[in-house]
Each structure stands twice: as C-alpha cells, then as structure tokens.
mmCIF file of C-alpha atoms in Angstrom:
data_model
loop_
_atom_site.group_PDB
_atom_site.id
_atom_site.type_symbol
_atom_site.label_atom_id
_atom_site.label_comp_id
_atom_site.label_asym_id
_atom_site.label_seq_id
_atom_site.Cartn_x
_atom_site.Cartn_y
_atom_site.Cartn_z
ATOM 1 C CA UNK A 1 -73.305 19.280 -23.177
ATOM 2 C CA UNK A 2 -71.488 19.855 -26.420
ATOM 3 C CA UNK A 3 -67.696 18.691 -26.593
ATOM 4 C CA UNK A 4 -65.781 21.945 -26.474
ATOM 5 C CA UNK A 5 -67.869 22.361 -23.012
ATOM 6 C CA UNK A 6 -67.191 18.829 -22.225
ATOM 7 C CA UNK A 7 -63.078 19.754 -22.906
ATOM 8 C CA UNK A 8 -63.122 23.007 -21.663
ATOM 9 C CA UNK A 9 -64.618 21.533 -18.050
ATOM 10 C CA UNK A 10 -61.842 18.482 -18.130
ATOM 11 C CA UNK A 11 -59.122 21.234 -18.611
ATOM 12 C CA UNK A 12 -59.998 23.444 -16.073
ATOM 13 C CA UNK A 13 -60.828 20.611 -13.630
ATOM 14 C CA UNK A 14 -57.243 19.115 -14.344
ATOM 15 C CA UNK A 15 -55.576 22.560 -14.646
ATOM 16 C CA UNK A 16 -57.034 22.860 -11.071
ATOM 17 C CA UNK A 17 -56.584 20.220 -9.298
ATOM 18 C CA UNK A 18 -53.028 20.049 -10.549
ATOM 19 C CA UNK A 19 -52.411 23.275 -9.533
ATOM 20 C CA UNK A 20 -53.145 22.371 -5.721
ATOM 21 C CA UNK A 21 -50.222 20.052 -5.825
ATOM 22 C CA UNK A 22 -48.310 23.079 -6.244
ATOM 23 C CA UNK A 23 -49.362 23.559 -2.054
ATOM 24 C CA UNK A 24 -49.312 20.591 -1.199
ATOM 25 C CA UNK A 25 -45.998 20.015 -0.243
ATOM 26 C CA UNK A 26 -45.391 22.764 1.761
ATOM 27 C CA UNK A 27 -46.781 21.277 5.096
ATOM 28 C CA UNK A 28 -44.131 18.750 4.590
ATOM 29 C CA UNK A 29 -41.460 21.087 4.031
ATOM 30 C CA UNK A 30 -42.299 22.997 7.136
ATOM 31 C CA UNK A 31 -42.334 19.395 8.797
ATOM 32 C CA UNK A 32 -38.703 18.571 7.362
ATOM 33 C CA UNK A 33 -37.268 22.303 8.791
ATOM 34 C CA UNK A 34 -38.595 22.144 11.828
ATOM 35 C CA UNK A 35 -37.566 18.385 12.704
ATOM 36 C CA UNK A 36 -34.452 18.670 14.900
ATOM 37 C CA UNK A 37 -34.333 15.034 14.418
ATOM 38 C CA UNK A 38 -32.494 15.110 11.320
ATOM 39 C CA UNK A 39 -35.999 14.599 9.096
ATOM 40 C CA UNK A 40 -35.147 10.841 8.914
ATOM 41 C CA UNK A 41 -38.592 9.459 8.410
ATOM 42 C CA UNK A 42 -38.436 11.196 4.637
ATOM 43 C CA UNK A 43 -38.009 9.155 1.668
ATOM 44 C CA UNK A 44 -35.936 11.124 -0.185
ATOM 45 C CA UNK A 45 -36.096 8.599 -3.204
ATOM 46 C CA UNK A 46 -40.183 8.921 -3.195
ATOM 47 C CA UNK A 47 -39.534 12.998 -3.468
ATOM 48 C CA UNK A 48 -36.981 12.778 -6.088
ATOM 49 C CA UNK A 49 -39.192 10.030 -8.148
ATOM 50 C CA UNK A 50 -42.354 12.608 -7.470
ATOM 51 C CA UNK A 51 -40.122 15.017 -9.243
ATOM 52 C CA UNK A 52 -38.842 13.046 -12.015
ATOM 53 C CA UNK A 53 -42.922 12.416 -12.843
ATOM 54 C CA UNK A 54 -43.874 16.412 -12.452
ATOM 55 C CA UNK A 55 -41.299 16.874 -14.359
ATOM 56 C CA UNK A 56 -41.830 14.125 -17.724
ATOM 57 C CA UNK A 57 -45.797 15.846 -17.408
ATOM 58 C CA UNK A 58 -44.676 19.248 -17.926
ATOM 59 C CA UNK A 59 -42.558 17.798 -21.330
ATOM 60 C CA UNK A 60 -45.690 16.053 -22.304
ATOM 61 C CA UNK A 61 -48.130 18.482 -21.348
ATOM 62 C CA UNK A 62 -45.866 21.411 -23.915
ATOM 63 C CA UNK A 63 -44.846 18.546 -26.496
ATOM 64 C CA UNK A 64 -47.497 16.196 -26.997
ATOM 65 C CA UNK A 65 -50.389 18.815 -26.379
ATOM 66 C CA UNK A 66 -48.859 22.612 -26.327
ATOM 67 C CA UNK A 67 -50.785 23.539 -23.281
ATOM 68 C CA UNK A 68 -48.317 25.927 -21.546
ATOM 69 C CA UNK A 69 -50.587 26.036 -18.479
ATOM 70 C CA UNK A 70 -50.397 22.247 -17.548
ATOM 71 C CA UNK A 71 -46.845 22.510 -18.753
ATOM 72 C CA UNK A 72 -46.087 25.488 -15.703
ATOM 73 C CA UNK A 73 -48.072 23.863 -13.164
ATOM 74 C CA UNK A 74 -46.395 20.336 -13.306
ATOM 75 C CA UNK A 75 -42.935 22.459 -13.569
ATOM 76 C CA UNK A 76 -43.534 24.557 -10.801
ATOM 77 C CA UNK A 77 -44.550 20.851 -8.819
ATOM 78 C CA UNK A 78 -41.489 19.432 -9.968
ATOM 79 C CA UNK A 79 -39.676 22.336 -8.209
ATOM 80 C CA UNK A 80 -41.520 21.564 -5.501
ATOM 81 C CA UNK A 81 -40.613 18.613 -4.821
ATOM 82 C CA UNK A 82 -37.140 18.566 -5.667
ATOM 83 C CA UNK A 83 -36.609 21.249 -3.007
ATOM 84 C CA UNK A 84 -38.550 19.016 -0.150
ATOM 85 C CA UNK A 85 -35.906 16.030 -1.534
ATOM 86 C CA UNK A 86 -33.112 18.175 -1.427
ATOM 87 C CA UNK A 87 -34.000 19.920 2.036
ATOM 88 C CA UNK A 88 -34.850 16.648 3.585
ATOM 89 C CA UNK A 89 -31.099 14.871 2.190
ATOM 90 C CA UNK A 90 -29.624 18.016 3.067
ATOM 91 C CA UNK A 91 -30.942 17.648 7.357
ATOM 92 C CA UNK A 92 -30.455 14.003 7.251
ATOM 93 C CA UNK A 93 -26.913 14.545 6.278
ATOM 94 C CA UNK A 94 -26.502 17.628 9.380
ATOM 95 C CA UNK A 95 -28.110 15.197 11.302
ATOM 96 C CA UNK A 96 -25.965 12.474 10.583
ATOM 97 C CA UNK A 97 -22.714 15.126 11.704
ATOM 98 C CA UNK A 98 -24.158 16.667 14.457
ATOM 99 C CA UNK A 99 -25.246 14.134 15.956
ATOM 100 C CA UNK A 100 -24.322 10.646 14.799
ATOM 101 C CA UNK A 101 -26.910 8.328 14.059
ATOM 102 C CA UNK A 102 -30.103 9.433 13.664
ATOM 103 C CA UNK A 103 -33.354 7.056 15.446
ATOM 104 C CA UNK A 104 -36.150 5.970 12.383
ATOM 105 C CA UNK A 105 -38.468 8.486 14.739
ATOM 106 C CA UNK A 106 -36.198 11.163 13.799
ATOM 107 C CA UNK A 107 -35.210 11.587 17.264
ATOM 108 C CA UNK A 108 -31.347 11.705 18.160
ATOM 109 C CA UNK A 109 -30.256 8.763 20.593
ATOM 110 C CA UNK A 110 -30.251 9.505 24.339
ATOM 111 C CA UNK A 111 -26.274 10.981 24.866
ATOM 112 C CA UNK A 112 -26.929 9.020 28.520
ATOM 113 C CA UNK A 113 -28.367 6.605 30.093
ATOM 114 C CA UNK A 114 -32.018 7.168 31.463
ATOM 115 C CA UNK A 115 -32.151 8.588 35.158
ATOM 116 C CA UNK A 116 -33.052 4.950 36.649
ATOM 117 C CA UNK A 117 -29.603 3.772 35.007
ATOM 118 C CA UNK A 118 -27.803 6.326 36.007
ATOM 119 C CA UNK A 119 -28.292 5.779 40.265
ATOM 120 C CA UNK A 120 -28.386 3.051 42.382
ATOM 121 C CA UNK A 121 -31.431 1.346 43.766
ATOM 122 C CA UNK A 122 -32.007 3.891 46.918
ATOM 123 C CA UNK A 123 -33.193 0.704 50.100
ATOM 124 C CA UNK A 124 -36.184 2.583 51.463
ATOM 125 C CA UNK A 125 -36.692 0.888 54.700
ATOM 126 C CA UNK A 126 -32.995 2.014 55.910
ATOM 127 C CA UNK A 127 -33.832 5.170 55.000
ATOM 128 C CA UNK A 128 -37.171 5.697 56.864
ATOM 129 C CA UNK A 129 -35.533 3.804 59.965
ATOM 130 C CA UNK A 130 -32.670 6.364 60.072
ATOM 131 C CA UNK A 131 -30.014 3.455 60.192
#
C-alpha cells in the first residue's frame, strides 16, 4: 500500500470515527431531559472539560494541519457537549428550586414519611377477637 493510500485510509478512518461522537451524546441528553430527578448523577465538569478538548482539536485540526473537515467535526462535538453541560447545570439548578435537595440517584427526597411510619402498629389478635 503506497503512502497517500496509507493517509488517505487514516483520514477517513479518523474523519469517521470522529464524526460518530457527533451522536454520541444524544442518548445522554435525552437521559438528562427526561430525568425528573434534577439530572444529578451528571458531571457537569467532565462535559464542560469534554468540550474544552473538542474544542482545542478543532483549532489544531484548522491551524496545525488545515483540514476543515476534522476542524467541523470536533466543533460540531464541542457544541455537543457544551449543550449536554449546560442542559444538565441548567435541571440540577430547577431541581435544586423545585424541590430542594436533590438524592445522588437523582431522585427527589420522600416529602413524607413511608406508609409504615406514618400509622401505628395495628395489634392483630384484638382485632380478629372483636375486643
């Protein structure tokens, strides 16, 4: 295989598989909207630092090699995941509000105790005597 072959097959190889983190977030943006928890279980920091990477690619992909295809993909991903960080601040905040604090599960706290709190023991053997 001849070099041009060998670059042209790295390119499109990288090209693609870069392009497919363009999708991959999106499962965990639909995960983030629909949590009525207040998506607490979402590092924000991870998404924003996922960003900040996509992002110093895209520069280096356009500066360092002029490739305008790697340079739109890793924007695009950058995007991406600034949008999951934001959405996912932006619920844990509402969450926060709404709600108060907000359980690591992403479930809100129980607003009263469970139903064996909440009565007293019932004595069965009064009750099946009738007395």
């Amino acid at each position: 295989m001849n070099q041009d072959l060998f670059h042209l097959a790295v390119t499109i190889a990288n090209a693609g598989f870069t392009a497919f983190r363009i999708a991959a977030p999106v499962p965990q943006l639909i995960a983030i909207v629909r949590n009525p928890g207040g998506a607490r279980a979402i590092s924000v920091l991870s998404w924003v630092l996922f960003a900040l990477a996509n992002a110093s690619n895209a520069v280096y992909a356009l500066v360092m090699a002029g490739d305008w295809l790697i340079f739109g993909i890793n924007l695009v991903s950058a995007a991406s995941c600034t949008t999951i960080a934001a959405v996912a601040r932006y619920k844990q905040r509402r969450g926060e509000r709404d709600g108060g604090p907000v359980t690591a599960a992403g479930a809100a706290p129980p607003a009263r105790p469970p139903r064996a709190q909440r009565f007293e023991p019932v004595d069965r053997a009064r009750t099946l005597v009738g007395c």
